[in-house]
Structures are given as C-alpha cells and as structure tokens.
Coordinates of C-alpha atoms in Angstrom, one line a residue:
X1 CA -13.6 225.3 79.5
X2 CA -14.2 228.1 81.5
X3 CA -13.1 231.8 80.0
X4 CA -11.3 233.9 81.0
X5 CA -13.8 236.5 80.7
X6 CA -17.9 236.3 81.3
X7 CA -19.8 239.4 79.2
X8 CA -16.5 242.1 80.0
X9 CA -16.8 245.8 79.0
X10 CA -14.1 246.1 75.7
X11 CA -12.8 249.2 75.2
X12 CA -10.6 250.4 72.0
X13 CA -8.2 253.1 72.2
X14 CA -9.6 255.1 68.7
X15 CA -6.1 255.9 66.4
X16 CA -4.0 252.7 65.7
X17 CA -7.4 249.8 67.4
X18 CA -10.4 251.1 64.8
X19 CA -9.3 254.2 62.9
X20 CA -5.7 253.6 60.7
X21 CA -4.5 257.6 61.7
X22 CA -1.6 256.6 63.7
X23 CA 0.6 256.7 59.8
X24 CA -0.6 259.8 59.4
X25 CA 0.3 261.4 62.1
X26 CA 3.7 259.8 62.1
X27 CA 4.8 261.0 59.3
X28 CA 3.8 264.1 59.3
X29 CA 5.4 264.6 62.5
X30 CA 8.4 262.6 60.8
X31 CA 7.8 265.2 58.5
X32 CA 8.2 268.5 60.3
X33 CA 11.8 267.4 62.9
X34 CA 13.3 266.6 58.9
X35 CA 12.8 269.3 58.2
X36 CA 14.3 271.7 61.5
X37 CA 17.2 268.3 60.7
X38 CA 15.9 266.9 63.5
X39 CA 15.8 262.6 62.7
X40 CA 15.3 259.7 66.3
X41 CA 14.4 257.1 65.7
X42 CA 11.4 255.7 65.1
X43 CA 10.7 252.6 67.8
X44 CA 11.8 255.1 70.4
X45 CA 9.5 257.6 69.1
X46 CA 6.3 256.0 69.7
X47 CA 7.3 255.0 72.2
X48 CA 7.3 258.1 74.1
X49 CA 4.6 260.4 72.1
X50 CA 1.5 258.3 71.1
X51 CA -1.0 259.0 72.7
X52 CA 0.1 261.6 74.8
X53 CA -2.4 264.1 75.4
X54 CA -1.9 267.6 73.4
X55 CA -0.6 270.2 75.7
X56 CA 1.9 267.1 77.1
X57 CA 2.6 265.7 73.3
X58 CA 3.5 269.5 72.5
X59 CA 5.7 270.1 75.7
X60 CA 7.8 267.2 75.1
X61 CA 8.2 267.6 71.3
X62 CA 8.9 271.6 70.8
X63 CA 12.0 270.3 73.6
X64 CA 13.1 267.0 71.4
X65 CA 13.1 270.1 68.6
X66 CA 15.5 272.2 70.6
X67 CA 17.3 269.6 72.5
X68 CA 18.8 269.4 68.5
X69 CA 19.1 273.0 68.4
X70 CA 15.9 274.8 67.0
X71 CA 13.7 276.6 68.8
X72 CA 10.4 276.3 71.0
X73 CA 7.8 274.5 68.9
X74 CA 5.3 278.2 68.4
X75 CA 1.3 278.3 67.8
X76 CA 1.4 279.1 64.1
X77 CA 3.7 276.4 63.8
X78 CA 1.7 273.8 66.1
X79 CA -0.9 274.8 64.7
X80 CA -0.3 274.5 60.8
X81 CA 1.0 271.8 61.6
X82 CA -2.4 269.6 63.3
X83 CA -4.5 271.8 60.4
X84 CA -2.5 269.2 57.7
X85 CA -2.7 266.2 60.3
X86 CA -6.7 266.7 60.1
X87 CA -7.1 268.1 56.6
X88 CA -5.3 265.0 55.2
X89 CA -7.3 262.2 58.4
X90 CA -10.1 263.7 56.9
X91 CA -9.7 262.7 53.7
X92 CA -7.7 259.6 53.7
X93 CA -8.2 258.4 56.6
X94 CA -10.2 254.2 57.2
X95 CA -11.1 251.4 59.5
X96 CA -8.5 249.5 60.6
X97 CA -7.6 246.4 58.2
X98 CA -10.9 243.5 59.8
X99 CA -12.1 245.9 62.2
X100 CA -16.0 246.1 61.0
X101 CA -15.6 242.0 60.9
X102 CA -14.4 242.2 64.2
X103 CA -17.6 244.4 65.4
X104 CA -19.9 243.0 63.7
X105 CA -19.8 239.7 65.7
X106 CA -19.0 241.4 68.8
X107 CA -21.5 241.1 71.5
X108 CA -19.7 242.3 74.2
X109 CA -20.9 245.4 75.5
X110 CA -18.0 248.2 74.0
X111 CA -16.4 251.8 73.5
X112 CA -14.2 253.9 72.7
X113 CA -11.2 255.8 74.9
X114 CA -9.1 258.2 73.2
X115 CA -6.7 261.1 73.8
X116 CA -8.6 262.9 70.7
X117 CA -10.7 266.3 72.2
X118 CA -14.6 265.6 72.0
X119 CA -14.5 268.2 68.9
X120 CA -12.9 265.1 66.7
X121 CA -13.4 261.7 68.0
X122 CA -16.8 261.6 66.9
X123 CA -16.5 262.7 63.7
X124 CA -14.0 260.0 63.4
X125 CA -15.8 257.9 64.1
X126 CA -19.0 258.9 62.4
X127 CA -16.4 258.9 58.6
X128 CA -15.6 255.3 59.3
X129 CA -19.0 254.3 60.2
X130 CA -17.3 253.1 63.3
X131 CA -20.2 254.9 65.2
X132 CA -22.9 253.2 65.4
X133 CA -21.0 250.2 67.4
X134 CA -20.6 252.3 70.5
X135 CA -23.6 254.3 70.8
X136 CA -23.2 256.8 73.6
X137 CA -19.5 255.2 74.7
X138 CA -17.2 257.6 73.7
X139 CA -15.6 259.0 75.6
X140 CA -12.2 261.8 75.3
X141 CA -9.4 262.9 77.2
X142 CA -11.0 266.1 77.4
X143 CA -13.8 264.2 80.4
X144 CA -10.2 263.5 82.7
X145 CA -8.0 265.4 84.6
X146 CA -5.3 263.2 83.7
X147 CA -4.8 261.3 80.0
X148 CA -3.1 258.4 79.4
X149 CA -0.3 257.0 80.5
X150 CA -2.8 257.9 83.6
X151 CA -5.3 255.6 84.2
X152 CA -7.9 258.1 84.8
X153 CA -10.1 257.8 81.4
X154 CA -10.4 254.2 81.7
X155 CA -11.4 253.8 84.9
X156 CA -14.1 256.7 83.9
X157 CA -14.8 254.8 80.6
X158 CA -16.4 251.8 83.0
X159 CA -17.9 253.8 85.6
X160 CA -20.0 255.3 82.9
X161 CA -20.5 251.7 80.8
X162 CA -21.3 250.4 84.5
X163 CA -19.0 247.7 84.1
X164 CA -16.0 246.1 86.8
X165 CA -12.1 247.4 86.3
X166 CA -11.1 243.5 86.6
X167 CA -14.6 242.4 83.3
X168 CA -12.5 244.4 81.3
X169 CA -10.8 244.0 78.4
X170 CA -8.2 247.0 76.7
X171 CA -7.1 247.2 73.5
X172 CA -5.2 250.0 72.7
X173 CA -1.5 250.8 70.8
X174 CA 1.0 252.4 71.8
X175 CA 2.3 252.1 75.4
X176 CA 0.9 255.4 76.6
X177 CA -1.7 253.5 76.6
X178 CA -0.8 250.1 77.7
X179 CA 0.3 251.6 80.6
X180 CA -3.0 253.5 81.0
X181 CA -4.8 249.8 81.1
X182 CA -2.7 248.4 83.3
X183 CA -1.8 251.1 85.9
X184 CA -6.7 250.8 85.7
X185 CA -5.7 247.4 86.9
X186 CA -7.7 245.8 83.3
X187 CA -6.0 243.1 81.0
X188 CA -4.5 244.9 78.0
X189 CA -4.3 243.7 75.0
X190 CA -0.8 245.4 72.5
X191 CA -3.0 245.4 69.0
X192 CA -0.5 245.8 66.2
X193 CA -3.2 245.5 63.2
X194 CA -2.5 249.5 62.3
X195 CA 0.1 250.1 59.0
X196 CA 1.5 252.3 61.7
X197 CA 3.5 248.9 63.1
X198 CA 7.0 247.7 62.3
X199 CA 9.1 245.8 64.1
X200 CA 10.0 246.7 67.7
X201 CA 6.8 247.4 68.1
X202 CA 5.0 244.2 69.7
X203 CA 8.5 244.8 72.2
X204 CA 7.9 248.1 72.8
X205 CA 3.9 247.2 74.4
X206 CA 5.7 243.9 75.8
X207 CA 8.0 246.0 78.1
X208 CA 4.6 248.5 78.8
X209 CA 3.4 245.7 80.2
X210 CA 0.8 244.1 78.0
X211 CA -1.0 240.8 78.8
X212 CA -1.3 239.6 75.0
X213 CA 0.1 241.1 72.0
X214 CA -2.4 240.7 68.7
X215 CA -1.4 241.8 65.3
X216 CA -5.0 241.7 63.5
X217 CA -8.4 241.9 64.6
X218 CA -9.3 238.9 63.1
X219 CA -6.6 237.3 65.6
X220 CA -8.7 239.2 68.3
X221 CA -11.9 237.9 67.7
X222 CA -10.1 234.3 67.6
X223 CA -8.8 235.1 71.1
X224 CA -12.5 236.8 72.2
X225 CA -14.2 233.6 70.4
X226 CA -11.9 231.9 72.1
X227 CA -11.3 233.1 75.8
X228 CA -14.4 235.1 76.5
X229 CA -18.2 234.5 75.6
X230 CA -17.5 237.9 73.5
X231 CA -18.5 236.6 69.9
X232 CA -21.3 234.9 67.8

C-alpha cells in the first residue's frame, strides 16, 4: 500500500504532548480563579486558553477575572502564579506516558514547536530526559511574531528543519495548536494522551480542525507505523 507520508517531519507540541505539564498549569489556573470566586466550564476554558502566548493569555485571563467582578490581574499576582507553576513543573513534571518508547522507535526527522519561551523550553526537555531526541530542533513562540493559533511557529519550524508543509505532521493537544497546524497547511493530529484530557476535549480538537484524534503515544506509534515510514 502507498504510504500517506514518506519520511515526514513530525512536529511535536511540548506541554501536554511530550511532557505532562498541562494538568499542573490548569490546576493552578483553576485554583487562582476559584479563589477569586470565578468558576468556568473546564472544556470551554481549555479550548480558549491553552497554548496562547503569554501576553495574549494574560490579557484574556485578566479579562475573565474582570468580567466576573474582580480587578485586573496585577504583575505581582501574575508573577506569583507563574512562580508556583514553574516550581511545580520543575519538581513534578514527567514525560507523557509512552512518549519515550514512541520516540525511541521514531526514525523520521522531528522537532518541538512550543509556546514556552526559550528561557524554559530546553530545561523542560532536559529534565524529562527528552532533549536528546530533538537536538537543535527546538522552536519557541519567542522566535516568531505571532504565536498559536497563528501558523507562524510551525512554518518557522519547517523552514529551519528543511522540510515541506505538505509532508509535515503536527501533534497537538490544544485547540489553538490544532488551528495553528491547520492554518500552516499541515496534517494535524489531536492528541489526548496527557492527564489533563477528559471527556469532551477530543470534540474540542475535532471542532478546531484536527485531521485525526489519537488517545496515546502507543496509538500514535501504531498510526505512524501504518501510514508513514517514520517508525522502525
């Protein structure tokens, strides 16, 4: 059978795809909101907020608090929340289940394209033992003018890796990330293997335009094995 993709470039989001950090971010964000008596629908929140660049996220989060009768998010509050999250990520974060086995068997070129700034992204990959799988193929939202859901970061990654948009596969766990992959013209997989993905999140990613929904790295390895020559 003809393969769908011949030696494709696989572009992985980091948080929630490679490392199981989204659950920590979301828990602290929900704590922060409920302490201010702001209660949100989790599926809606994940669709709207996940993977937005810092400035965009902050403006939107502050707006959410203000709409609910609170005051603007101050620098001190924002920094304090970021510090808590970063400390927890440093101390607690693990690779997403199955990711090491999948990467060990992956033969195709691959890279990381994450909203996380370059001050923190390489460290996240180092601490979880994944950095060696990507070498210099680590790209941050810092590197482009417009973060996800704009296509810029994925287009930048493909250019830097010497790939082609038509032969690239994006693996994303957020609606904003899926939108970015699709607007970059890439085959985009909605990934549900992170511990933050509960019922309804797959529908969110489908609605955002995902070409395929996969629920684990084992399923991703199987799909790549059947549809590409990217696996040993």
